[in-house]
Amino acid sequence: MIGSITGRIRELQTVASRIALAPVLIRLGIFVSSLAGLLLAYPAEVVAGQALPALLGVAALPALAPRRFWPTFAALVTVGGWLMATDGYDRPVALWRLMAVAVLLYLTHTLCALVAVLPYDAVVDPDLIVRWLTRTGWVLLATAVLGVLLLELGRMGAGTAGWQFVTIAGLLVALAVTATLAWLLKRR
C-alpha cells in the first residue's frame, strides 16, 4: 500500500517536471470551454448559489483526465443543467444559447480527443493545433448553418407537422453523413 502511494507520488513528480506547454494550454482550453458550457446551460439562480464550486470541479475533471469517463460526465452534467433550466426554471429556449452550449460541448469533446493522444511532454507544432481548431471551426459552422436551416424549415410547416418534417430531415442528414463516413472508411 505505501509502495503504491510512493510510486504514484514519484509519477506525479516526473509528470510535473517534464510537462510541455502545448498539452497544458489545450487542457486549459478544455477547462474554459467546459466551464463556459456549464455556465450557459445552468440557470443563473443555481450558478449564483452554492453550485459554482461543484461546476468548477466538473469543468476541471475532463481537463485533468481526458481519456477517462470525465468528458462524458461533464457533457451529461451540462445537458442536465440545460434540462433543469428549461423545464425546472421555465427558461425559454433561445437559439443563440442552444447553439453556444452545443458549440462548447463539441469544442470540449474535440479538445479532449486531441489532448488524449498527446503525451504530457509532447512538443507540438503550433500548426497542428491551428489545423485541428480550423477543422473544428468548419464543422461547427456547417452544423450551425444546417441547424438554423432545419429550424426555419420547421417553422414554415404548420403545427406539429413542421417539427415532424424537421425530425425526418435531420435523420436523413445523419444517415447521409454516416453513409459518407462509412464509404470513406471503406475506401481506405
Short mmCIF file of C-alpha atoms in Angstrom, two decimals:
data_model
loop_
_atom_site.label_atom_id
_atom_site.label_comp_id
_atom_site.label_asym_id
_atom_site.label_seq_id
_atom_site.Cartn_x
_atom_site.Cartn_y
_atom_site.Cartn_z
CA MET A 1 0.00 0.00 0.00
CA ILE A 2 2.71 2.51 0.97
CA GLY A 3 4.82 1.42 -2.00
CA SER A 4 1.85 2.14 -4.28
CA ILE A 5 1.39 5.62 -2.81
CA THR A 6 5.08 6.49 -3.10
CA GLY A 7 5.05 5.18 -6.68
CA ARG A 8 2.16 7.49 -7.53
CA ILE A 9 3.92 10.45 -5.92
CA ARG A 10 7.05 9.74 -7.98
CA GLU A 11 4.93 9.53 -11.14
CA LEU A 12 3.37 12.90 -10.38
CA GLN A 13 6.79 14.44 -9.75
CA THR A 14 8.05 13.10 -13.09
CA VAL A 15 5.00 14.42 -14.91
CA ALA A 16 5.31 17.84 -13.26
CA SER A 17 8.99 18.11 -14.18
CA ARG A 18 8.54 17.07 -17.84
CA ILE A 19 5.19 18.56 -18.84
CA ALA A 20 5.18 20.69 -22.01
CA LEU A 21 3.34 23.93 -22.72
CA ALA A 22 1.04 22.75 -25.56
CA PRO A 23 -0.74 19.98 -23.61
CA VAL A 24 -1.19 22.38 -20.68
CA LEU A 25 -2.74 25.04 -22.94
CA ILE A 26 -5.05 22.51 -24.54
CA ARG A 27 -6.14 21.32 -21.10
CA LEU A 28 -6.76 24.93 -20.14
CA GLY A 29 -8.93 25.24 -23.25
CA ILE A 30 -10.85 22.14 -22.14
CA PHE A 31 -11.46 23.66 -18.72
CA VAL A 32 -12.57 27.03 -20.13
CA SER A 33 -14.90 25.56 -22.78
CA SER A 34 -16.40 23.09 -20.32
CA LEU A 35 -16.96 25.76 -17.68
CA ALA A 36 -18.47 28.18 -20.22
CA GLY A 37 -20.85 25.46 -21.39
CA LEU A 38 -21.89 24.70 -17.83
CA LEU A 39 -22.43 28.37 -17.02
CA LEU A 40 -24.56 28.87 -20.13
CA ALA A 41 -26.59 25.73 -19.54
CA TYR A 42 -27.43 26.19 -15.87
CA PRO A 43 -29.89 28.83 -14.67
CA ALA A 44 -28.36 31.91 -13.08
CA GLU A 45 -30.10 31.16 -9.77
CA VAL A 46 -28.26 27.85 -9.48
CA VAL A 47 -24.87 29.24 -10.55
CA ALA A 48 -25.12 32.20 -8.18
CA GLY A 49 -25.94 29.85 -5.32
CA GLN A 50 -23.73 27.15 -3.89
CA ALA A 51 -23.33 25.18 -7.14
CA LEU A 52 -20.41 27.20 -8.55
CA PRO A 53 -17.64 25.22 -6.79
CA ALA A 54 -19.22 21.96 -7.96
CA LEU A 55 -19.42 23.28 -11.53
CA LEU A 56 -15.75 24.32 -11.34
CA GLY A 57 -14.91 20.79 -10.25
CA VAL A 58 -16.95 19.24 -13.05
CA ALA A 59 -15.20 21.51 -15.59
CA ALA A 60 -11.78 20.56 -14.23
CA LEU A 61 -12.33 16.80 -14.43
CA PRO A 62 -12.13 16.42 -18.25
CA ALA A 63 -9.07 18.67 -18.34
CA LEU A 64 -7.31 16.50 -15.78
CA ALA A 65 -8.35 13.09 -17.16
CA PRO A 66 -9.44 13.40 -20.80
CA ARG A 67 -9.01 9.68 -21.52
CA ARG A 68 -11.42 8.58 -18.84
CA PHE A 69 -15.18 8.95 -18.27
CA TRP A 70 -14.94 12.61 -17.23
CA PRO A 71 -15.55 14.32 -20.60
CA THR A 72 -18.77 12.33 -20.94
CA PHE A 73 -19.66 13.11 -17.32
CA ALA A 74 -19.14 16.84 -17.90
CA ALA A 75 -21.28 16.72 -21.05
CA LEU A 76 -24.07 14.90 -19.19
CA VAL A 77 -23.95 17.42 -16.34
CA THR A 78 -24.15 20.24 -18.90
CA VAL A 79 -27.16 18.67 -20.62
CA GLY A 80 -28.75 18.09 -17.22
CA GLY A 81 -28.29 21.78 -16.42
CA TRP A 82 -29.88 22.72 -19.73
CA LEU A 83 -32.88 20.49 -19.00
CA MET A 84 -33.15 21.85 -15.46
CA ALA A 85 -33.10 25.42 -16.78
CA THR A 86 -35.71 24.86 -19.47
CA ASP A 87 -38.03 22.51 -17.59
CA GLY A 88 -37.48 23.34 -13.92
CA TYR A 89 -36.90 27.09 -14.16
CA ASP A 90 -39.04 27.73 -17.26
CA ARG A 91 -36.23 29.47 -19.10
CA PRO A 92 -37.26 29.87 -22.74
CA VAL A 93 -35.17 28.03 -25.30
CA ALA A 94 -33.12 30.69 -27.08
CA LEU A 95 -31.42 29.64 -30.30
CA TRP A 96 -28.20 31.51 -29.51
CA ARG A 97 -27.88 29.85 -26.12
CA LEU A 98 -28.64 26.41 -27.51
CA MET A 99 -26.06 26.86 -30.29
CA ALA A 100 -23.47 28.22 -27.85
CA VAL A 101 -23.90 25.27 -25.48
CA ALA A 102 -23.68 22.82 -28.40
CA VAL A 103 -20.54 24.54 -29.72
CA LEU A 104 -18.90 24.47 -26.30
CA LEU A 105 -19.79 20.80 -25.79
CA TYR A 106 -18.25 19.90 -29.14
CA LEU A 107 -15.20 22.05 -28.50
CA THR A 108 -14.66 20.36 -25.14
CA HIS A 109 -15.06 16.97 -26.77
CA THR A 110 -12.65 17.63 -29.62
CA LEU A 111 -10.02 19.20 -27.37
CA CYS A 112 -10.25 16.16 -25.09
CA ALA A 113 -9.71 13.95 -28.14
CA LEU A 114 -6.66 15.98 -29.13
CA VAL A 115 -5.02 16.02 -25.71
CA ALA A 116 -5.83 12.34 -25.15
CA VAL A 117 -3.45 11.36 -27.97
CA LEU A 118 -0.71 13.76 -26.88
CA PRO A 119 1.80 12.69 -24.29
CA TYR A 120 2.10 15.18 -21.46
CA ASP A 121 5.66 16.01 -22.51
CA ALA A 122 4.92 16.34 -26.26
CA VAL A 123 6.50 19.16 -28.21
CA VAL A 124 3.70 20.12 -30.58
CA ASP A 125 4.00 22.16 -33.74
CA PRO A 126 1.55 25.09 -33.44
CA ASP A 127 0.35 24.34 -36.98
CA LEU A 128 -1.11 21.07 -35.72
CA ILE A 129 -3.26 22.87 -33.18
CA VAL A 130 -4.26 25.54 -35.70
CA ARG A 131 -5.29 22.89 -38.27
CA TRP A 132 -7.20 20.99 -35.59
CA LEU A 133 -9.08 24.09 -34.47
CA THR A 134 -9.70 25.17 -38.08
CA ARG A 135 -11.31 21.82 -38.88
CA THR A 136 -13.33 22.11 -35.69
CA GLY A 137 -14.46 25.59 -36.70
CA TRP A 138 -15.62 24.37 -40.12
CA VAL A 139 -17.56 21.51 -38.53
CA LEU A 140 -19.20 23.89 -36.08
CA LEU A 141 -20.05 26.41 -38.80
CA ALA A 142 -21.58 23.76 -41.05
CA THR A 143 -23.55 22.34 -38.14
CA ALA A 144 -24.85 25.76 -37.10
CA VAL A 145 -25.92 26.66 -40.64
CA LEU A 146 -27.64 23.31 -41.12
CA GLY A 147 -29.32 23.56 -37.72
CA VAL A 148 -30.69 27.04 -38.42
CA LEU A 149 -31.90 25.96 -41.87
CA LEU A 150 -33.68 22.94 -40.42
CA LEU A 151 -35.21 25.09 -37.69
CA GLU A 152 -36.51 27.56 -40.27
CA LEU A 153 -37.90 24.69 -42.35
CA GLY A 154 -39.73 23.50 -39.26
CA ARG A 155 -41.26 26.92 -38.71
CA MET A 156 -42.56 27.00 -42.27
CA GLY A 157 -44.76 23.96 -41.63
CA ALA A 158 -47.96 24.33 -39.69
CA GLY A 159 -48.21 22.92 -36.16
CA THR A 160 -46.50 19.65 -35.36
CA ALA A 161 -46.20 18.60 -39.00
CA GLY A 162 -43.33 21.05 -39.39
CA TRP A 163 -41.46 19.53 -36.47
CA GLN A 164 -42.02 16.06 -37.88
CA PHE A 165 -40.55 17.23 -41.17
CA VAL A 166 -37.50 18.65 -39.39
CA THR A 167 -37.07 15.40 -37.45
CA ILE A 168 -37.20 13.33 -40.62
CA ALA A 169 -34.87 15.73 -42.45
CA GLY A 170 -32.42 15.59 -39.52
CA LEU A 171 -32.50 11.81 -39.54
CA LEU A 172 -31.86 11.76 -43.29
CA VAL A 173 -28.90 14.12 -42.88
CA ALA A 174 -27.50 11.95 -40.08
CA LEU A 175 -27.95 8.87 -42.27
CA ALA A 176 -26.22 10.57 -45.20
CA VAL A 177 -23.28 11.64 -43.03
CA THR A 178 -22.96 8.14 -41.58
CA ALA A 179 -23.07 6.56 -45.05
CA THR A 180 -20.46 9.03 -46.32
CA LEU A 181 -18.15 8.31 -43.41
CA ALA A 182 -18.57 4.55 -43.89
CA TRP A 183 -17.80 4.91 -47.60
CA LEU A 184 -14.71 6.98 -46.86
CA LEU A 185 -13.52 4.44 -44.29
CA LYS A 186 -14.08 1.58 -46.73
CA ARG A 187 -12.05 3.42 -49.41
CA ARG A 188 -9.01 3.42 -47.16
#
